[in-house]
mmCIF file with all atom_site columns, C-alpha atoms in Angstrom:
data_model
loop_
_atom_site.group_PDB
_atom_site.id
_atom_site.type_symbol
_atom_site.label_atom_id
_atom_site.label_alt_id
_atom_site.label_comp_id
_atom_site.label_asym_id
_atom_site.label_entity_id
_atom_site.label_seq_id
_atom_site.pdbx_PDB_ins_code
_atom_site.Cartn_x
_atom_site.Cartn_y
_atom_site.Cartn_z
_atom_site.occupancy
_atom_site.B_iso_or_equiv
_atom_site.pdbx_formal_charge
_atom_site.auth_seq_id
_atom_site.auth_comp_id
_atom_site.auth_asym_id
_atom_site.auth_atom_id
_atom_site.pdbx_PDB_model_num
ATOM 1   C CA . GLN A 1 1   ? -7.517  102.398 -25.899 1.00 0.00 ? 231 GLN A CA 1
ATOM 2   C CA . GLU A 1 2   ? -8.595  98.913  -26.509 1.00 0.00 ? 232 GLU A CA 1
ATOM 3   C CA . THR A 1 3   ? -10.386 96.907  -23.909 1.00 0.00 ? 233 THR A CA 1
ATOM 4   C CA . SER A 1 4   ? -11.256 93.394  -23.607 1.00 0.00 ? 234 SER A CA 1
ATOM 5   C CA . ASN A 1 5   ? -13.604 91.772  -20.981 1.00 0.00 ? 235 ASN A CA 1
ATOM 6   C CA . LEU A 1 6   ? -14.302 88.116  -20.100 1.00 0.00 ? 236 LEU A CA 1
ATOM 7   C CA . GLU A 1 7   ? -16.956 87.255  -17.399 1.00 0.00 ? 237 GLU A CA 1
ATOM 8   C CA . LEU A 1 8   ? -18.738 84.188  -16.209 1.00 0.00 ? 238 LEU A CA 1
ATOM 9   C CA . GLY A 1 9   ? -21.530 84.279  -13.961 1.00 0.00 ? 239 GLY A CA 1
ATOM 10  C CA . VAL A 1 10  ? -24.347 82.067  -12.075 1.00 0.00 ? 240 VAL A CA 1
ATOM 11  C CA . LYS A 1 11  ? -27.441 82.607  -10.213 1.00 0.00 ? 241 LYS A CA 1
ATOM 12  C CA . TRP A 1 12  ? -28.925 80.246  -7.834  1.00 0.00 ? 242 TRP A CA 1
ATOM 13  C CA . ASP A 1 13  ? -32.055 80.405  -5.819  1.00 0.00 ? 243 ASP A CA 1
ATOM 14  C CA . PHE A 1 14  ? -32.869 78.334  -2.856  1.00 0.00 ? 244 PHE A CA 1
ATOM 15  C CA . PHE A 1 15  ? -35.871 77.732  -0.314  1.00 0.00 ? 245 PHE A CA 1
ATOM 16  C CA . HIS A 1 16  ? -38.624 78.758  -2.721  1.00 0.00 ? 246 HIS A CA 1
ATOM 17  C CA . GLY A 1 17  ? -36.707 82.002  -3.818  1.00 0.00 ? 247 GLY A CA 1
ATOM 18  C CA . ARG A 1 18  ? -36.219 83.109  -0.128  1.00 0.00 ? 248 ARG A CA 1
ATOM 19  C CA . LEU A 1 19  ? -32.386 82.865  -0.708  1.00 0.00 ? 249 LEU A CA 1
ATOM 20  C CA . SER A 1 20  ? -31.113 84.226  -4.071  1.00 0.00 ? 250 SER A CA 1
ATOM 21  C CA . THR A 1 21  ? -27.206 83.923  -4.657  1.00 0.00 ? 251 THR A CA 1
ATOM 22  C CA . THR A 1 22  ? -24.981 85.000  -7.520  1.00 0.00 ? 252 THR A CA 1
ATOM 23  C CA . ALA A 1 23  ? -21.483 84.532  -8.389  1.00 0.00 ? 253 ALA A CA 1
ATOM 24  C CA . ALA A 1 24  ? -19.208 86.081  -11.194 1.00 0.00 ? 254 ALA A CA 1
ATOM 25  C CA . VAL A 1 25  ? -15.534 85.715  -11.987 1.00 0.00 ? 255 VAL A CA 1
ATOM 26  C CA . PHE A 1 26  ? -14.307 88.263  -14.831 1.00 0.00 ? 256 PHE A CA 1
ATOM 27  C CA . LYS A 1 27  ? -10.824 89.704  -16.190 1.00 0.00 ? 257 LYS A CA 1
ATOM 28  C CA . THR A 1 28  ? -10.694 93.039  -17.721 1.00 0.00 ? 258 THR A CA 1
ATOM 29  C CA . VAL A 1 29  ? -7.638  94.021  -20.016 1.00 0.00 ? 259 VAL A CA 1
ATOM 30  C CA . ASN A 1 30  ? -7.214  97.681  -20.928 1.00 0.00 ? 260 ASN A CA 1
ATOM 31  C CA . ASP A 1 31  ? -4.259  97.964  -23.490 1.00 0.00 ? 261 ASP A CA 1
ATOM 32  C CA . LYS A 1 32  ? -2.549  101.209 -25.146 1.00 0.00 ? 262 LYS A CA 1
ATOM 33  C CA . THR A 1 33  ? -4.020  103.178 -22.058 1.00 0.00 ? 263 THR A CA 1
ATOM 34  C CA . VAL A 1 34  ? -3.370  106.851 -22.383 1.00 0.00 ? 264 VAL A CA 1
ATOM 35  C CA . PHE A 1 35  ? -3.245  109.643 -19.683 1.00 0.00 ? 265 PHE A CA 1
ATOM 36  C CA . THR A 1 36  ? -2.966  113.363 -20.096 1.00 0.00 ? 266 THR A CA 1
ATOM 37  C CA . ASP A 1 37  ? 0.018   115.470 -18.737 1.00 0.00 ? 267 ASP A CA 1
ATOM 38  C CA . PRO A 1 38  ? -0.845  119.160 -18.577 1.00 0.00 ? 268 PRO A CA 1
ATOM 39  C CA . LEU A 1 39  ? 2.764   119.735 -20.176 1.00 0.00 ? 269 LEU A CA 1
ATOM 40  C CA . LEU A 1 40  ? 3.324   116.956 -22.402 1.00 0.00 ? 270 LEU A CA 1
ATOM 41  C CA . GLY A 1 41  ? -0.059  115.912 -23.640 1.00 0.00 ? 271 GLY A CA 1
ATOM 42  C CA . PRO A 1 42  ? -1.403  112.552 -24.083 1.00 0.00 ? 272 PRO A CA 1
ATOM 43  C CA . ILE A 1 43  ? 1.118   109.776 -23.111 1.00 0.00 ? 273 ILE A CA 1
ATOM 44  C CA . SER A 1 44  ? 0.788   106.199 -23.367 1.00 0.00 ? 274 SER A CA 1
ATOM 45  C CA . ALA A 1 45  ? 0.497   104.429 -20.195 1.00 0.00 ? 275 ALA A CA 1
ATOM 46  C CA . GLY A 1 46  ? 0.619   100.791 -21.707 1.00 0.00 ? 276 GLY A CA 1
ATOM 47  C CA . LYS A 1 47  ? -1.356  97.670  -20.434 1.00 0.00 ? 277 LYS A CA 1
ATOM 48  C CA . GLN A 1 48  ? -3.262  97.089  -17.224 1.00 0.00 ? 278 GLN A CA 1
ATOM 49  C CA . THR A 1 49  ? -5.421  94.009  -15.996 1.00 0.00 ? 279 THR A CA 1
ATOM 50  C CA . VAL A 1 50  ? -7.961  93.477  -13.532 1.00 0.00 ? 280 VAL A CA 1
ATOM 51  C CA . GLN A 1 51  ? -9.301  90.177  -12.565 1.00 0.00 ? 281 GLN A CA 1
ATOM 52  C CA . GLY A 1 52  ? -11.626 88.984  -9.592  1.00 0.00 ? 282 GLY A CA 1
ATOM 53  C CA . VAL A 1 53  ? -14.739 87.617  -8.211  1.00 0.00 ? 283 VAL A CA 1
ATOM 54  C CA . GLU A 1 54  ? -17.944 88.913  -6.949  1.00 0.00 ? 284 GLU A CA 1
ATOM 55  C CA . LEU A 1 55  ? -20.287 86.921  -4.507  1.00 0.00 ? 285 LEU A CA 1
ATOM 56  C CA . SER A 1 56  ? -23.756 88.183  -3.440  1.00 0.00 ? 286 SER A CA 1
ATOM 57  C CA . ALA A 1 57  ? -26.655 86.699  -1.596  1.00 0.00 ? 287 ALA A CA 1
ATOM 58  C CA . THR A 1 58  ? -30.203 88.128  -0.620  1.00 0.00 ? 288 THR A CA 1
ATOM 59  C CA . ARG A 1 59  ? -31.940 86.246  2.334   1.00 0.00 ? 289 ARG A CA 1
ATOM 60  C CA . ARG A 1 60  ? -35.664 86.615  3.191   1.00 0.00 ? 290 ARG A CA 1
ATOM 61  C CA . ILE A 1 61  ? -35.656 85.655  6.626   1.00 0.00 ? 291 ILE A CA 1
ATOM 62  C CA . THR A 1 62  ? -39.590 86.372  7.048   1.00 0.00 ? 292 THR A CA 1
ATOM 63  C CA . ASP A 1 63  ? -41.749 88.585  4.817   1.00 0.00 ? 293 ASP A CA 1
ATOM 64  C CA . ASN A 1 64  ? -40.737 91.506  6.890   1.00 0.00 ? 294 ASN A CA 1
ATOM 65  C CA . TRP A 1 65  ? -36.860 90.775  7.519   1.00 0.00 ? 295 TRP A CA 1
ATOM 66  C CA . LEU A 1 66  ? -34.522 91.181  4.445   1.00 0.00 ? 296 LEU A CA 1
ATOM 67  C CA . ILE A 1 67  ? -30.701 90.650  4.654   1.00 0.00 ? 297 ILE A CA 1
ATOM 68  C CA . LEU A 1 68  ? -28.364 91.663  1.607   1.00 0.00 ? 298 LEU A CA 1
ATOM 69  C CA . ALA A 1 69  ? -24.621 90.961  1.503   1.00 0.00 ? 299 ALA A CA 1
ATOM 70  C CA . SER A 1 70  ? -21.847 91.103  -1.125  1.00 0.00 ? 300 SER A CA 1
ATOM 71  C CA . VAL A 1 71  ? -18.226 90.599  -1.622  1.00 0.00 ? 301 VAL A CA 1
ATOM 72  C CA . SER A 1 72  ? -15.648 91.253  -4.162  1.00 0.00 ? 302 SER A CA 1
ATOM 73  C CA . PHE A 1 73  ? -11.905 89.983  -4.430  1.00 0.00 ? 303 PHE A CA 1
ATOM 74  C CA . LEU A 1 74  ? -9.957  91.985  -7.060  1.00 0.00 ? 304 LEU A CA 1
ATOM 75  C CA . ASP A 1 75  ? -6.406  91.501  -8.351  1.00 0.00 ? 305 ASP A CA 1
ATOM 76  C CA . SER A 1 76  ? -5.089  94.420  -10.506 1.00 0.00 ? 306 SER A CA 1
ATOM 77  C CA . GLU A 1 77  ? -1.827  94.654  -12.149 1.00 0.00 ? 307 GLU A CA 1
ATOM 78  C CA . ILE A 1 78  ? 0.287   97.177  -14.311 1.00 0.00 ? 308 ILE A CA 1
ATOM 79  C CA . ASN A 1 79  ? 1.600   95.026  -17.035 1.00 0.00 ? 309 ASN A CA 1
ATOM 80  C CA . SER A 1 80  ? 3.663   97.367  -18.959 1.00 0.00 ? 310 SER A CA 1
ATOM 81  C CA . GLY A 1 81  ? 4.041   101.004 -19.065 1.00 0.00 ? 311 GLY A CA 1
ATOM 82  C CA . THR A 1 82  ? 3.084   103.432 -16.031 1.00 0.00 ? 312 THR A CA 1
ATOM 83  C CA . THR A 1 83  ? 0.500   105.841 -14.367 1.00 0.00 ? 313 THR A CA 1
ATOM 84  C CA . THR A 1 84  ? 0.431   109.448 -14.016 1.00 0.00 ? 314 THR A CA 1
ATOM 85  C CA . GLY A 1 85  ? 2.010   109.000 -10.700 1.00 0.00 ? 315 GLY A CA 1
ATOM 86  C CA . GLY A 1 86  ? 5.029   106.935 -11.529 1.00 0.00 ? 316 GLY A CA 1
ATOM 87  C CA . ASN A 1 87  ? 3.641   103.254 -10.581 1.00 0.00 ? 317 ASN A CA 1
ATOM 88  C CA . THR A 1 88  ? 5.730   101.058 -12.739 1.00 0.00 ? 318 THR A CA 1
ATOM 89  C CA . ALA A 1 89  ? 4.896   97.606  -14.369 1.00 0.00 ? 319 ALA A CA 1
ATOM 90  C CA . GLY A 1 90  ? 4.394   94.677  -11.912 1.00 0.00 ? 320 GLY A CA 1
ATOM 91  C CA . SER A 1 91  ? 2.839   96.778  -9.276  1.00 0.00 ? 321 SER A CA 1
ATOM 92  C CA . GLY A 1 92  ? -0.923  97.018  -8.540  1.00 0.00 ? 322 GLY A CA 1
ATOM 93  C CA . LEU A 1 93  ? -3.306  99.726  -9.871  1.00 0.00 ? 323 LEU A CA 1
ATOM 94  C CA . PRO A 1 94  ? -3.571  102.621 -7.561  1.00 0.00 ? 324 PRO A CA 1
ATOM 95  C CA . LEU A 1 95  ? -7.260  103.124 -5.842  1.00 0.00 ? 325 LEU A CA 1
ATOM 96  C CA . ILE A 1 96  ? -8.412  99.616  -6.411  1.00 0.00 ? 326 ILE A CA 1
ATOM 97  C CA . PRO A 1 97  ? -9.095  97.680  -2.978  1.00 0.00 ? 327 PRO A CA 1
ATOM 98  C CA . LYS A 1 98  ? -8.037  93.938  -2.988  1.00 0.00 ? 328 LYS A CA 1
ATOM 99  C CA . SER A 1 99  ? -11.400 93.173  -1.238  1.00 0.00 ? 329 SER A CA 1
ATOM 100 C CA . SER A 1 100 ? -14.604 94.995  -0.269  1.00 0.00 ? 330 SER A CA 1
ATOM 101 C CA . GLY A 1 101 ? -17.957 94.091  0.848   1.00 0.00 ? 331 GLY A CA 1
ATOM 102 C CA . ASN A 1 102 ? -21.333 95.319  2.179   1.00 0.00 ? 332 ASN A CA 1
ATOM 103 C CA . LEU A 1 103 ? -23.946 94.105  4.389   1.00 0.00 ? 333 LEU A CA 1
ATOM 104 C CA . HIS A 1 104 ? -27.380 95.437  4.881   1.00 0.00 ? 334 HIS A CA 1
ATOM 105 C CA . THR A 1 105 ? -30.582 94.299  6.765   1.00 0.00 ? 335 THR A CA 1
ATOM 106 C CA . SER A 1 106 ? -34.064 95.908  7.265   1.00 0.00 ? 336 SER A CA 1
ATOM 107 C CA . TYR A 1 107 ? -37.178 95.024  9.020   1.00 0.00 ? 337 TYR A CA 1
ATOM 108 C CA . ARG A 1 108 ? -40.705 96.360  8.684   1.00 0.00 ? 338 ARG A CA 1
ATOM 109 C CA . PHE A 1 109 ? -43.101 96.272  11.456  1.00 0.00 ? 339 PHE A CA 1
ATOM 110 C CA . SER A 1 110 ? -46.821 95.687  11.205  1.00 0.00 ? 340 SER A CA 1
ATOM 111 C CA . SER A 1 111 ? -47.238 99.635  11.918  1.00 0.00 ? 341 SER A CA 1
ATOM 112 C CA . GLY A 1 112 ? -45.438 100.043 8.553   1.00 0.00 ? 342 GLY A CA 1
ATOM 113 C CA . LEU A 1 113 ? -42.330 101.348 10.460  1.00 0.00 ? 343 LEU A CA 1
ATOM 114 C CA . LEU A 1 114 ? -38.986 100.148 8.524   1.00 0.00 ? 344 LEU A CA 1
ATOM 115 C CA . LEU A 1 115 ? -35.693 99.929  10.435  1.00 0.00 ? 345 LEU A CA 1
ATOM 116 C CA . GLY A 1 116 ? -32.521 99.090  8.662   1.00 0.00 ? 346 GLY A CA 1
ATOM 117 C CA . GLY A 1 117 ? -28.741 99.523  8.820   1.00 0.00 ? 347 GLY A CA 1
ATOM 118 C CA . GLY A 1 118 ? -25.785 98.159  7.404   1.00 0.00 ? 348 GLY A CA 1
ATOM 119 C CA . ALA A 1 119 ? -21.875 97.980  6.920   1.00 0.00 ? 349 ALA A CA 1
ATOM 120 C CA . GLN A 1 120 ? -19.569 98.771  4.055   1.00 0.00 ? 350 GLN A CA 1
ATOM 121 C CA . TYR A 1 121 ? -15.822 97.528  4.117   1.00 0.00 ? 351 TYR A CA 1
ATOM 122 C CA . SER A 1 122 ? -12.863 98.470  1.745   1.00 0.00 ? 352 SER A CA 1
ATOM 123 C CA . SER A 1 123 ? -9.439  97.140  2.179   1.00 0.00 ? 353 SER A CA 1
ATOM 124 C CA . GLU A 1 124 ? -6.491  99.324  1.955   1.00 0.00 ? 354 GLU A CA 1
ATOM 125 C CA . VAL A 1 125 ? -5.604  100.731 -1.485  1.00 0.00 ? 355 VAL A CA 1
ATOM 126 C CA . ALA A 1 126 ? -2.260  101.526 -3.390  1.00 0.00 ? 356 ALA A CA 1
ATOM 127 C CA . ARG A 1 127 ? -1.617  105.191 -3.994  1.00 0.00 ? 357 ARG A CA 1
ATOM 128 C CA . ARG A 1 128 ? 0.009   106.802 -6.898  1.00 0.00 ? 358 ARG A CA 1
ATOM 129 C CA . ASP A 1 129 ? 3.883   106.681 -6.274  1.00 0.00 ? 359 ASP A CA 1
ATOM 130 C CA . ASN A 1 130 ? 5.490   109.940 -6.514  1.00 0.00 ? 360 ASN A CA 1
ATOM 131 C CA . ASN A 1 131 ? 9.052   108.587 -5.402  1.00 0.00 ? 361 ASN A CA 1
ATOM 132 C CA . THR A 1 132 ? 8.855   110.581 -2.112  1.00 0.00 ? 362 THR A CA 1
ATOM 133 C CA . PRO A 1 133 ? 9.634   108.525 0.770   1.00 0.00 ? 363 PRO A CA 1
ATOM 134 C CA . ALA A 1 134 ? 7.800   110.729 3.136   1.00 0.00 ? 364 ALA A CA 1
ATOM 135 C CA . VAL A 1 135 ? 4.457   109.999 1.281   1.00 0.00 ? 365 VAL A CA 1
ATOM 136 C CA . PRO A 1 136 ? 2.410   106.778 2.299   1.00 0.00 ? 366 PRO A CA 1
ATOM 137 C CA . ARG A 1 137 ? 2.210   104.291 -0.532  1.00 0.00 ? 367 ARG A CA 1
ATOM 138 C CA . THR A 1 138 ? -1.254  103.005 0.617   1.00 0.00 ? 368 THR A CA 1
ATOM 139 C CA . SER A 1 139 ? -4.461  104.611 2.173   1.00 0.00 ? 369 SER A CA 1
ATOM 140 C CA . PRO A 1 140 ? -5.833  102.508 5.033   1.00 0.00 ? 370 PRO A CA 1
ATOM 141 C CA . SER A 1 141 ? -8.645  100.088 4.858   1.00 0.00 ? 371 SER A CA 1
ATOM 142 C CA . TYR A 1 142 ? -11.822 101.333 6.556   1.00 0.00 ? 372 TYR A CA 1
ATOM 143 C CA . TRP A 1 143 ? -15.406 100.275 7.757   1.00 0.00 ? 373 TRP A CA 1
ATOM 144 C CA . LEU A 1 144 ? -18.509 102.587 7.289   1.00 0.00 ? 374 LEU A CA 1
ATOM 145 C CA . PHE A 1 145 ? -21.732 102.065 9.169   1.00 0.00 ? 375 PHE A CA 1
ATOM 146 C CA . ASN A 1 146 ? -25.197 103.527 8.000   1.00 0.00 ? 376 ASN A CA 1
ATOM 147 C CA . ALA A 1 147 ? -28.667 103.629 9.572   1.00 0.00 ? 377 ALA A CA 1
ATOM 148 C CA . LEU A 1 148 ? -32.148 104.228 8.055   1.00 0.00 ? 378 LEU A CA 1
ATOM 149 C CA . ALA A 1 149 ? -35.704 104.666 9.122   1.00 0.00 ? 379 ALA A CA 1
ATOM 150 C CA . SER A 1 150 ? -38.932 105.144 7.085   1.00 0.00 ? 380 SER A CA 1
ATOM 151 C CA . TYR A 1 151 ? -42.664 105.572 8.005   1.00 0.00 ? 381 TYR A CA 1
ATOM 152 C CA . PRO A 1 152 ? -45.621 105.856 5.883   1.00 0.00 ? 382 PRO A CA 1
ATOM 153 C CA . LEU A 1 153 ? -47.615 108.853 6.627   1.00 0.00 ? 383 LEU A CA 1
ATOM 154 C CA . GLY A 1 154 ? -50.593 107.787 4.229   1.00 0.00 ? 384 GLY A CA 1
ATOM 155 C CA . GLU A 1 155 ? -51.171 105.716 1.082   1.00 0.00 ? 385 GLU A CA 1
ATOM 156 C CA . HIS A 1 156 ? -49.020 107.990 -0.993  1.00 0.00 ? 386 HIS A CA 1
ATOM 157 C CA . THR A 1 157 ? -46.449 109.327 1.337   1.00 0.00 ? 387 THR A CA 1
ATOM 158 C CA . THR A 1 158 ? -43.356 108.195 3.008   1.00 0.00 ? 388 THR A CA 1
ATOM 159 C CA . LEU A 1 159 ? -40.864 109.858 5.561   1.00 0.00 ? 389 LEU A CA 1
ATOM 160 C CA . ARG A 1 160 ? -37.529 108.576 5.461   1.00 0.00 ? 390 ARG A CA 1
ATOM 161 C CA . PHE A 1 161 ? -34.466 109.310 7.634   1.00 0.00 ? 391 PHE A CA 1
ATOM 162 C CA . ASN A 1 162 ? -30.784 108.125 6.876   1.00 0.00 ? 392 ASN A CA 1
ATOM 163 C CA . VAL A 1 163 ? -27.701 108.499 8.674   1.00 0.00 ? 393 VAL A CA 1
ATOM 164 C CA . ASN A 1 164 ? -24.623 107.892 6.778   1.00 0.00 ? 394 ASN A CA 1
ATOM 165 C CA . ASN A 1 165 ? -21.125 107.112 8.222   1.00 0.00 ? 395 ASN A CA 1
ATOM 166 C CA . LEU A 1 166 ? -22.871 106.389 11.438  1.00 0.00 ? 396 LEU A CA 1
ATOM 167 C CA . LEU A 1 167 ? -19.711 106.480 13.478  1.00 0.00 ? 397 LEU A CA 1
ATOM 168 C CA . GLY A 1 168 ? -18.017 109.557 11.721  1.00 0.00 ? 398 GLY A CA 1
ATOM 169 C CA . GLU A 1 169 ? -15.096 107.427 10.291  1.00 0.00 ? 399 GLU A CA 1
ATOM 170 C CA . GLU A 1 170 ? -12.389 109.398 8.603   1.00 0.00 ? 400 GLU A CA 1
ATOM 171 C CA . PHE A 1 171 ? -11.195 107.630 5.709   1.00 0.00 ? 401 PHE A CA 1
ATOM 172 C CA . VAL A 1 172 ? -9.624  108.661 2.110   1.00 0.00 ? 402 VAL A CA 1
ATOM 173 C CA . GLN A 1 173 ? -11.966 108.588 -0.679  1.00 0.00 ? 403 GLN A CA 1
ATOM 174 C CA . SER A 1 174 ? -9.411  109.293 -3.490  1.00 0.00 ? 404 SER A CA 1
ATOM 175 C CA . ALA A 1 175 ? -5.935  110.863 -4.028  1.00 0.00 ? 405 ALA A CA 1
ATOM 176 C CA . ASN A 1 176 ? -4.486  113.204 -6.561  1.00 0.00 ? 406 ASN A CA 1
ATOM 177 C CA . ASN A 1 177 ? -2.024  112.262 -9.366  1.00 0.00 ? 407 ASN A CA 1
ATOM 178 C CA . ASN A 1 178 ? 1.163   112.280 -7.531  1.00 0.00 ? 408 ASN A CA 1
ATOM 179 C CA . GLY A 1 179 ? -0.339  110.771 -4.187  1.00 0.00 ? 409 GLY A CA 1
ATOM 180 C CA . ALA A 1 180 ? 0.800   113.631 -2.011  1.00 0.00 ? 410 ALA A CA 1
ATOM 181 C CA . ARG A 1 181 ? -2.589  115.007 -1.437  1.00 0.00 ? 411 ARG A CA 1
ATOM 182 C CA . PHE A 1 182 ? -5.965  112.927 -0.907  1.00 0.00 ? 412 PHE A CA 1
ATOM 183 C CA . MET A 1 183 ? -9.979  113.830 -0.660  1.00 0.00 ? 413 MET A CA 1
ATOM 184 C CA . PRO A 1 184 ? -11.210 112.807 2.660   1.00 0.00 ? 414 PRO A CA 1
ATOM 185 C CA . GLY A 1 185 ? -14.540 110.714 2.403   1.00 0.00 ? 415 GLY A CA 1
ATOM 186 C CA . ALA A 1 186 ? -17.706 112.081 3.529   1.00 0.00 ? 416 ALA A CA 1
ATOM 187 C CA . PRO A 1 187 ? -18.403 112.581 7.302   1.00 0.00 ? 417 PRO A CA 1
ATOM 188 C CA . ARG A 1 188 ? -21.380 111.707 9.256   1.00 0.00 ? 418 ARG A CA 1
ATOM 189 C CA . ALA A 1 189 ? -24.606 113.077 7.543   1.00 0.00 ? 419 ALA A CA 1
ATOM 190 C CA . TYR A 1 190 ? -28.110 113.294 8.194   1.00 0.00 ? 420 TYR A CA 1
ATOM 191 C CA . LEU A 1 191 ? -30.831 112.952 5.524   1.00 0.00 ? 421 LEU A CA 1
ATOM 192 C CA . LEU A 1 192 ? -34.352 113.557 5.908   1.00 0.00 ? 422 LEU A CA 1
ATOM 193 C CA . THR A 1 193 ? -36.650 113.033 2.899   1.00 0.00 ? 423 THR A CA 1
ATOM 194 C CA . ALA A 1 194 ? -40.105 112.710 1.957   1.00 0.00 ? 424 ALA A CA 1
ATOM 195 C CA . GLU A 1 195 ? -41.522 110.581 -0.915  1.00 0.00 ? 425 GLU A CA 1
ATOM 196 C CA . PHE A 1 196 ? -44.701 111.391 -2.838  1.00 0.00 ? 426 PHE A CA 1
ATOM 197 C CA . ARG A 1 197 ? -46.288 108.615 -5.130  1.00 0.00 ? 427 ARG A CA 1
ATOM 198 C CA . PHE A 1 198 ? -49.059 109.398 -7.480  1.00 0.00 ? 428 PHE A CA 1
#
């Protein structure tokens, strides 16, 4: 496989560093790609292109309040050949969202207690096309929400509590080669950790 990547980026700070922004545009081309068939072995999959833009910003509202945000827009295409599930030239690559983003904020109180939360978005993605009309050609878009709290128990110990997928959203994380079966994303999860520093 041959891969070429072109990328141009810029970073710009405002308000004496309290607002930091970045932007990047890129184009990645994979040529002579190969996938392995369980019966036929390695098979040439042709040429594929992904291009897009990524934007991010970090804003410190006060010394204790921080906001992080990022968004990306991707355009993918199978230029020639096919994929393991039969997606043909001219169609988008499976499992690549056209748009996605993250937003997170946290605030630290004078007591040391930190509270935070955020959201994660992914647009719908194409699934592998197994030429079966009953199988959906896309996996739906989704939003995920997370929350966290942390508190220092002493100079060297911090207790942290995370809740991932706060609303228990059901979403597709990935699909198998023929697109007929999928792996569901992680359900709501609670994580309690203790951090020790020496």
